[in-house]
Amino acid sequence: MFRKMMGGVAVAAVLLAAGMASAQDVSGQRLSDGIREISADAYQGRYPGTEGERMTLAWLQAQYEEMGIEPGGPNGQWTQAVELKRYTPVAGAASASWTGPDGVEHPLVAGTDIVIRAVANDGRASIAGAPVVFAGHGIYAPERNWDDYGDLDVRGKVVVVVPGEPDGDLFNGEYATTYQSSAYKADEAFRRGAAGVITLWADANTWQRAAAGGNRQRTLTPGAADLEFGAVMNHEAAMAMAAAAGLGMESFGDIASGQFKARELTGVTMSVAAEETIDSFTTHNLLAKITGTERPNETIIYSAHWDHVGGEAQHPTAPGDDKIWNGAWDNASGTVGVVEVARQFAAAPRPERTVVFAHMAAEEMGLLGSYAYAADPVYPLETTVADINIDMLPLSAPTRDLAIFGKGQNDLEDRLEVLAQAEGRYVTDDREPEQGYYYRSDHFPFARAGVPALMPWHGVDLVEGGVAVGQPEYTAKFTADYHKASDEWSPELDFRSAVENLNLLVQLGSQLANGEEWPTWKPSSEFAVVRARSDAARH
């Protein structure tokens, strides 16, 4: 039904959007000039909290002011402050033990049996005698008829889970879902009232790597589940607890079958303590907007992260003479791409819905600026129509394909497909399922909050040469430049594919901004149930 309905609407929208784009098409020269500017050595790799941040935000503000686009941040400001908290374990402060039904306490050796991190926002964890539950994968996926928790009440209890997700097509085949992530498992456990989550590592090599990183400084993700603690535990220690409760591995059944339900380790309790010092620094998202004429409270967001990984101050021992990671491709290209999209909207009649151009901070530190926005949105997420995220524009000759992350997630790809077909192109997946790309850029915190999100990527089906030529060219460039000092502006960069993609993204955003439809998640998407919770706000 949707496709039939969309046909007539889409034709009209394509004509409207195409007229908009033709007024002032995206310029490859402006892309090149902007990338050259903000990836110059003077910007010192655009690391958050540095002079490079100040210069980048000043450049962005100047572009929007020149276009006559208004500030889009809170209280009429250009920027949204993002306070980031960095946690460092206090040496010797972490301890854990479990007590069996016989009342005997069994201390766990930190770093050998268990690695504990305080998760609570105050940096302290203190739990005494909490019951222990094994929850399999720790997944609740109603769209897949999967519920590891069943009816078990886990309030105030310690939940033990295994990493990842079950294999097979019931989840997403080669492409992982959000359910495999430790952040999801923590969120679900927190939603159910758990005190903490322990991830059980059965593989010795993986356990050793996890244990080795237990004392590293980490930056808390804004909006993360406020559990008391998170931990990783080795297989032998966990099996000793289970055995004390009279349970062997065979007692739990096949946790990958879909029939498993969480079980309490009867008579087993845990006590956990941890403390971490907290320091913080502030970085900034920058937002600009064009206020809608008819439905200003409905918002389309174009996003891109402005940061990169810095210079000599962040990498003092880096080999070679070039100590600055300029980040021309990642993500000066996406940053300037959003500015160029904004230029098209500024040159056109004002849209009916509000369009926001959001430049996110600290993506390279873990999507932190985008998570901060999702935790404290300037524009309600319930009435955010879509997020179109641009991270690393394609730098190649024209392609037939327009690759996207997360193909099959929502109908934004169907709308984009209509626009692409009008130009003899097609939408495809990213061709790299092992990378889990849909969960690795700034669109993901929006998706996780239920907002339909689209992330275009680099095509490889060249108009001249096809995949046989395009794939090795892309692979060679990615291998040579991704997160390396060699990612610099060059007059040899080819922006033809970037221009083609951006013109399509302008058309897609114009269709959404001048229409009344709400993009939807597909029934098989793990994010559909999240969006459904706010359906009333869109009716």
XYZ file of C-alpha atoms in Angstrom:
539
model
C 0.000 0.000 0.000
C 2.785 2.423 0.887
C 4.510 2.037 -2.461
C 1.301 2.763 -4.373
C 0.635 5.789 -2.236
C 4.191 6.964 -2.507
C 4.263 6.830 -6.293
C 2.096 9.878 -7.005
C 3.437 11.840 -4.068
C 7.015 11.038 -4.996
C 6.619 12.163 -8.614
C 5.389 15.570 -7.499
C 8.052 15.792 -4.856
C 10.799 14.857 -7.306
C 9.708 17.638 -9.641
C 9.666 20.132 -6.773
C 13.028 18.998 -5.426
C 14.643 18.872 -8.840
C 13.555 22.446 -9.467
C 15.051 23.418 -6.148
C 18.385 21.783 -6.872
C 18.679 23.268 -10.344
C 18.480 26.787 -8.927
C 22.016 26.439 -7.540
C 23.485 22.976 -7.847
C 26.000 21.638 -5.385
C 29.471 22.824 -6.347
C 32.472 20.539 -6.396
C 34.737 23.580 -6.264
C 33.094 24.874 -3.098
C 33.400 21.403 -1.570
C 37.093 21.370 -2.400
C 37.688 24.891 -1.082
C 35.881 24.241 2.201
C 37.643 20.931 2.804
C 40.981 22.547 2.041
C 40.263 25.213 4.647
C 39.133 23.171 7.650
C 41.571 20.303 7.080
C 44.555 22.637 6.921
C 47.383 22.154 9.407
C 46.291 25.311 11.248
C 43.188 23.453 12.462
C 45.404 20.846 14.166
C 43.201 17.862 13.357
C 39.996 19.458 14.772
C 40.244 17.743 18.158
C 37.456 18.615 20.632
C 38.323 21.205 23.241
C 41.238 22.680 21.321
C 41.931 25.781 19.241
C 41.084 23.611 16.256
C 37.527 23.302 17.579
C 37.220 27.053 18.020
C 38.447 27.676 14.462
C 36.132 25.046 12.971
C 33.018 26.357 14.728
C 33.919 29.937 13.791
C 34.261 28.921 10.139
C 30.921 27.111 10.193
C 29.123 30.015 11.841
C 30.537 32.408 9.261
C 29.226 30.236 6.407
C 25.709 30.181 7.818
C 25.693 33.869 8.643
C 26.743 34.645 5.073
C 23.819 32.557 3.782
C 21.378 34.307 6.112
C 20.565 31.087 7.964
C 19.678 31.531 11.621
C 21.263 29.931 14.699
C 19.725 26.570 15.528
C 21.101 25.832 18.979
C 19.335 26.190 22.330
C 18.079 29.670 23.264
C 18.883 31.105 19.868
C 22.594 30.294 20.102
C 24.790 28.719 17.463
C 26.216 26.037 19.742
C 25.002 23.353 22.101
C 27.442 22.650 24.916
C 28.398 18.989 25.319
C 29.926 18.146 28.684
C 31.965 14.972 28.518
C 32.933 13.063 31.645
C 36.115 11.004 31.686
C 36.330 8.160 34.192
C 39.587 6.722 35.544
C 39.528 3.767 37.966
C 40.919 4.421 41.445
C 43.739 1.936 41.951
C 42.747 -0.885 44.270
C 39.195 0.371 44.764
C 37.442 -2.367 42.753
C 36.367 -5.502 44.569
C 33.841 -8.265 44.040
C 32.788 -11.503 45.631
C 29.978 -13.992 45.440
C 28.342 -16.008 48.170
C 26.751 -19.405 47.587
C 23.768 -21.070 49.237
C 26.089 -22.417 51.936
C 26.956 -18.882 53.052
C 30.618 -19.167 52.040
C 32.017 -15.988 50.425
C 34.224 -16.393 47.348
C 36.377 -13.341 46.544
C 36.924 -12.569 42.840
C 40.345 -11.295 41.826
C 40.089 -8.007 39.933
C 41.830 -8.312 36.579
C 41.964 -12.095 36.763
C 38.377 -13.205 37.428
C 36.507 -9.980 36.775
C 37.016 -6.407 35.560
C 34.649 -3.866 37.107
C 33.809 -0.343 35.971
C 31.600 2.054 37.913
C 28.877 3.137 35.517
C 26.809 5.387 37.771
C 27.177 9.081 37.014
C 28.781 9.721 40.394
C 31.625 7.313 39.618
C 30.885 4.999 42.542
C 29.397 1.528 42.807
C 28.456 -0.228 46.022
C 26.244 -3.323 45.972
C 25.935 -5.837 48.778
C 24.265 -9.235 48.505
C 22.465 -8.752 45.193
C 20.815 -11.842 43.637
C 22.344 -13.036 40.344
C 20.453 -13.786 37.117
C 21.692 -15.363 33.890
C 19.831 -13.753 30.979
C 21.425 -15.432 27.950
C 22.052 -12.788 25.291
C 20.075 -10.236 27.308
C 17.876 -9.396 24.309
C 14.251 -8.320 24.117
C 13.250 -8.101 20.441
C 9.456 -8.216 20.099
C 9.582 -7.787 16.317
C 11.512 -11.080 16.222
C 9.393 -12.784 18.900
C 12.503 -12.973 21.101
C 12.577 -12.355 24.855
C 15.479 -13.635 26.917
C 14.079 -12.131 30.121
C 10.612 -13.647 30.037
C 8.666 -12.848 33.194
C 11.664 -12.790 35.531
C 11.880 -9.702 37.746
C 15.495 -8.447 37.750
C 15.021 -5.312 39.851
C 18.038 -4.789 42.107
C 19.748 -7.888 40.735
C 23.003 -8.507 38.875
C 22.343 -9.646 35.298
C 24.902 -11.880 33.552
C 24.790 -11.974 29.742
C 26.860 -13.395 26.910
C 28.197 -11.013 24.237
C 26.819 -10.574 20.731
C 23.584 -11.952 19.329
C 22.402 -15.295 17.942
C 23.532 -16.167 14.439
C 21.110 -16.590 11.577
C 18.446 -14.811 9.597
C 16.126 -14.312 12.563
C 18.322 -11.377 13.453
C 19.998 -9.811 10.416
C 22.095 -12.493 8.796
C 25.518 -11.110 7.904
C 24.581 -7.639 9.127
C 24.542 -7.255 12.892
C 21.671 -5.569 14.727
C 21.878 -3.167 17.639
C 21.082 -6.080 19.944
C 24.669 -7.303 19.724
C 26.053 -4.197 21.437
C 26.975 -3.944 25.103
C 25.258 -0.542 25.228
C 21.926 -2.100 24.218
C 22.286 -4.878 26.801
C 23.002 -2.299 29.507
C 20.015 -0.189 28.412
C 17.651 -3.169 28.514
C 18.889 -4.314 31.906
C 18.617 -0.773 33.281
C 15.096 -0.407 31.861
C 14.169 -3.505 33.861
C 15.718 -2.165 37.072
C 18.920 -4.222 37.252
C 21.742 -3.027 39.480
C 24.536 -4.009 37.124
C 25.460 -6.089 34.089
C 28.267 -8.609 33.766
C 29.305 -9.815 30.315
C 30.594 -13.376 30.317
C 33.575 -14.027 28.032
C 34.092 -17.689 27.275
C 36.960 -17.193 24.830
C 40.297 -16.883 26.664
C 41.897 -14.501 24.151
C 38.911 -12.167 24.181
C 38.837 -12.229 27.956
C 42.513 -11.307 28.153
C 41.987 -8.323 25.848
C 39.004 -7.181 27.886
C 40.902 -7.550 31.142
C 43.908 -5.655 29.768
C 41.759 -2.606 29.036
C 40.080 -2.532 32.432
C 42.099 0.371 33.837
C 41.983 2.672 30.836
C 40.389 6.076 31.032
C 37.018 6.110 29.275
C 34.548 8.796 28.376
C 30.972 8.213 29.483
C 28.422 8.211 26.688
C 25.843 10.967 27.325
C 22.506 9.397 28.131
C 24.048 5.998 28.941
C 22.184 3.637 31.262
C 22.822 4.733 34.855
C 23.588 1.271 36.203
C 25.692 0.918 39.342
C 28.389 -0.993 37.500
C 29.329 -2.872 34.373
C 31.801 -5.735 34.326
C 33.337 -8.492 32.248
C 33.955 -11.902 33.801
C 35.824 -14.990 32.728
C 34.078 -18.256 32.038
C 35.550 -20.260 34.893
C 34.494 -17.782 37.582
C 30.949 -17.626 36.204
C 30.656 -21.410 36.003
C 31.697 -21.687 39.651
C 28.750 -19.477 40.618
C 26.381 -21.530 38.482
C 27.653 -24.783 39.965
C 27.052 -23.443 43.468
C 23.425 -22.928 42.473
C 23.272 -26.521 41.228
C 23.322 -25.511 37.563
C 25.616 -26.750 34.811
C 25.764 -25.483 31.237
C 23.131 -28.042 30.214
C 20.708 -26.523 32.733
C 20.329 -23.343 30.701
C 19.362 -24.988 27.432
C 20.157 -23.552 24.014
C 20.348 -19.786 24.450
C 20.374 -19.334 20.658
C 17.101 -21.199 20.093
C 14.707 -18.426 21.050
C 13.158 -20.657 23.711
C 15.569 -19.739 26.506
C 14.285 -17.687 29.466
C 16.378 -15.993 32.134
C 17.080 -17.965 35.313
C 18.113 -16.822 38.747
C 21.115 -18.547 40.319
C 19.173 -19.598 43.387
C 20.978 -18.840 46.611
C 23.868 -16.990 44.915
C 24.457 -13.315 45.654
C 27.131 -10.818 44.634
C 28.774 -7.856 46.325
C 30.560 -5.298 44.155
C 32.397 -2.066 44.858
C 34.224 0.317 42.529
C 35.290 3.941 42.457
C 36.509 6.147 39.630
C 37.743 9.703 39.492
C 35.884 11.994 37.113
C 37.156 14.941 35.163
C 35.268 16.689 32.439
C 35.650 19.016 29.523
C 33.187 20.784 27.289
C 32.967 20.631 23.535
C 30.158 21.875 21.273
C 27.709 20.866 18.606
C 26.891 23.661 16.168
C 23.378 23.957 14.761
C 21.836 26.197 12.127
C 18.237 26.172 10.947
C 15.715 27.362 8.419
C 12.377 27.632 10.207
C 9.461 26.026 8.406
C 6.597 28.170 7.138
C 3.729 25.753 7.786
C 4.867 23.125 10.294
C 7.863 24.651 12.078
C 7.728 22.106 14.910
C 8.418 19.247 12.514
C 12.129 18.919 11.817
C 14.451 17.380 9.236
C 18.084 17.171 10.354
C 21.174 16.972 8.188
C 24.107 15.959 10.384
C 27.856 15.480 10.131
C 30.643 15.405 12.688
C 33.155 18.252 12.503
C 35.879 16.636 14.655
C 38.826 14.441 13.803
C 41.537 12.779 15.887
C 43.936 15.680 16.429
C 47.646 16.263 16.082
C 50.910 15.947 17.937
C 49.366 16.754 21.326
C 47.125 13.692 20.989
C 49.706 11.473 19.226
C 53.155 12.481 20.539
C 54.750 9.128 19.756
C 53.345 8.784 16.239
C 55.991 7.785 13.693
C 57.039 10.058 10.848
C 57.313 13.800 10.449
C 53.622 14.493 9.793
C 52.052 14.799 13.249
C 48.656 16.166 12.175
C 45.715 13.954 11.252
C 44.001 16.511 9.025
C 40.840 14.486 8.390
C 40.059 15.877 4.954
C 37.908 12.895 4.025
C 36.889 12.060 7.604
C 35.057 14.267 8.093
C 35.856 17.650 6.644
C 34.127 16.297 3.540
C 30.853 15.564 5.342
C 31.037 18.824 7.293
C 31.399 20.888 4.144
C 28.817 18.665 2.446
C 26.180 19.685 5.015
C 27.125 23.346 4.501
C 26.671 22.876 0.771
C 23.261 21.256 1.314
C 22.296 24.230 3.466
C 23.305 26.544 0.626
C 20.750 24.865 -1.626
C 17.981 25.325 0.937
C 18.990 28.929 1.552
C 18.673 29.679 -2.181
C 15.203 28.114 -2.422
C 11.800 29.174 -1.061
C 11.541 28.466 2.635
C 10.361 24.905 3.323
C 7.141 24.034 5.124
C 8.963 22.073 7.832
C 12.045 23.249 9.720
C 15.398 22.066 8.370
C 18.342 21.871 10.787
C 21.999 21.598 9.824
C 23.762 19.921 12.757
C 27.527 19.646 13.143
C 28.238 17.102 15.858
C 31.212 17.018 18.200
C 33.359 14.107 19.382
C 32.171 11.480 16.922
C 35.638 9.990 16.859
C 35.430 9.534 20.640
C 32.287 7.396 20.312
C 29.499 9.470 18.667
C 29.425 11.531 21.857
C 28.112 14.821 20.446
C 25.277 13.016 18.720
C 24.480 10.978 21.836
C 24.450 14.229 23.827
C 21.989 15.745 21.359
C 19.732 12.669 21.546
C 19.827 12.806 25.357
C 18.962 16.527 25.397
C 17.470 17.364 21.990
C 16.991 20.952 20.889
C 14.071 19.795 18.709
C 11.788 17.027 20.045
C 12.783 13.641 18.691
C 9.119 12.619 18.484
C 8.547 15.232 15.774
C 11.930 14.919 14.098
C 11.018 13.597 10.677
C 14.411 12.135 9.785
C 18.139 12.426 10.211
C 20.272 12.401 7.055
C 23.869 11.938 8.147
C 26.937 12.578 5.997
C 30.199 10.992 7.102
C 32.939 10.841 4.461
C 31.607 11.855 1.074
C 32.417 9.572 -1.864
C 35.571 10.817 -3.571
C 35.492 9.183 -6.959
C 34.251 9.420 -10.502
C 30.457 9.085 -10.962
C 28.904 5.811 -9.790
C 25.732 3.975 -10.699
C 25.254 2.872 -7.107
C 24.455 4.947 -4.050
C 25.525 2.822 -1.114
C 23.901 3.287 2.297
C 24.485 1.892 5.753
C 21.627 -0.170 7.187
C 19.817 -1.103 3.999
C 16.417 -2.544 4.878
C 15.975 -0.453 8.042
C 13.497 2.259 7.002
C 11.651 3.692 4.034
C 14.020 6.633 3.581
C 15.935 4.268 1.323
C 12.796 3.684 -0.778
C 12.345 7.423 -1.244
C 16.011 7.760 -2.144
C 15.693 4.866 -4.573
C 12.934 6.694 -6.476
C 15.150 9.769 -6.787
C 18.180 7.701 -7.784
C 16.272 5.738 -10.433
C 15.248 8.992 -12.079
C 18.963 9.517 -12.722
C 19.692 5.955 -13.808
C 21.186 4.976 -10.459
C 20.289 2.505 -7.721
C 20.593 2.165 -3.932
C 22.647 -0.670 -2.485
C 24.042 -1.773 0.867
C 27.584 -0.955 2.022
C 28.934 -4.389 0.976
C 30.867 -4.767 4.254
C 28.625 -6.528 6.796
C 31.550 -7.383 9.051
C 32.117 -3.676 9.777
C 28.744 -2.977 11.452
C 28.719 0.476 9.883
C 25.119 1.335 10.740
C 26.103 1.559 14.399
C 29.260 3.609 13.899
C 28.322 7.140 12.876
C 26.212 10.050 14.101
C 22.941 8.844 12.603
C 22.897 5.922 15.050
C 21.972 7.808 18.260
C 19.006 9.203 16.310
C 18.013 5.732 15.124
C 18.427 4.336 18.621
C 15.993 7.003 19.821
C 13.493 6.002 17.116
C 14.157 8.713 14.512
C 14.371 7.266 10.974
C 17.980 7.797 9.939
C 19.850 7.483 6.666
C 23.607 7.282 6.155
C 24.857 7.316 2.536
C 28.240 5.826 1.771
C 30.793 5.433 -0.977
C 29.613 3.768 -4.175
C 31.933 1.471 -6.131
C 29.983 0.719 -9.339
C 31.704 3.306 -11.528
C 29.879 4.510 -14.617
C 33.150 3.913 -16.426
C 34.666 0.667 -15.250
C 31.985 -0.776 -12.972
C 32.640 -2.590 -9.704
C 35.720 -4.293 -11.165
C 37.494 -0.932 -11.203
C 35.614 0.932 -8.477
C 35.932 -1.591 -5.651
C 39.746 -1.855 -5.699
C 40.049 1.926 -6.081
C 37.876 2.506 -3.016
C 39.618 -0.211 -0.990
C 43.024 1.223 -1.816
C 42.021 4.739 -0.792
C 40.320 3.619 2.423
C 43.314 1.468 3.387
C 45.770 4.249 2.619
C 43.995 7.193 4.273
C 41.374 6.192 6.853
C 42.476 7.564 10.238
C 45.944 8.264 8.944
C 48.008 11.423 8.617
C 47.757 11.007 4.838
C 44.052 11.984 4.892
C 44.726 15.456 3.501
C 43.230 17.768 0.923
C 44.678 17.449 -2.550
C 43.823 19.198 -5.828
C 43.535 15.677 -7.254
C 40.477 14.773 -5.163
C 37.520 13.861 -7.384
C 34.221 15.331 -6.187
C 31.963 14.217 -9.032
C 30.350 11.355 -7.110
C 30.015 13.562 -4.015
C 28.169 16.205 -6.026
C 25.790 13.599 -7.455
C 25.014 12.180 -4.018
C 24.550 15.554 -2.372
C 22.118 16.682 -5.064
C 20.041 13.577 -4.360
C 20.168 14.224 -0.612
C 19.012 17.797 -1.204
C 16.082 16.446 -3.196
C 15.249 13.895 -0.501
C 15.327 16.526 2.239
C 13.217 18.903 0.156
C 10.632 16.169 -0.419
C 10.400 15.609 3.331
C 10.498 19.302 4.213
C 7.674 20.205 1.841
C 5.476 17.191 2.507
C 3.359 15.873 5.341
C 4.484 12.243 5.377
C 6.461 10.634 8.191
C 9.114 8.120 7.147
C 8.715 4.811 8.953
C 10.877 1.963 10.126
C 10.312 -1.354 8.410
C 8.558 -4.014 10.529
C 11.747 -6.062 10.852
C 13.764 -3.127 12.188
C 14.743 -3.144 15.844
C 13.991 0.588 15.992
C 10.325 0.368 14.955
C 9.164 -0.441 18.481
C 11.018 2.606 19.841
C 9.407 4.974 17.332
C 5.972 3.466 18.002
C 6.107 4.695 21.602
C 5.732 8.282 20.353
C 3.171 7.696 17.585
C 0.630 9.976 19.254
C 2.945 12.979 18.853
C 2.772 12.652 15.054
C -1.014 12.462 14.671
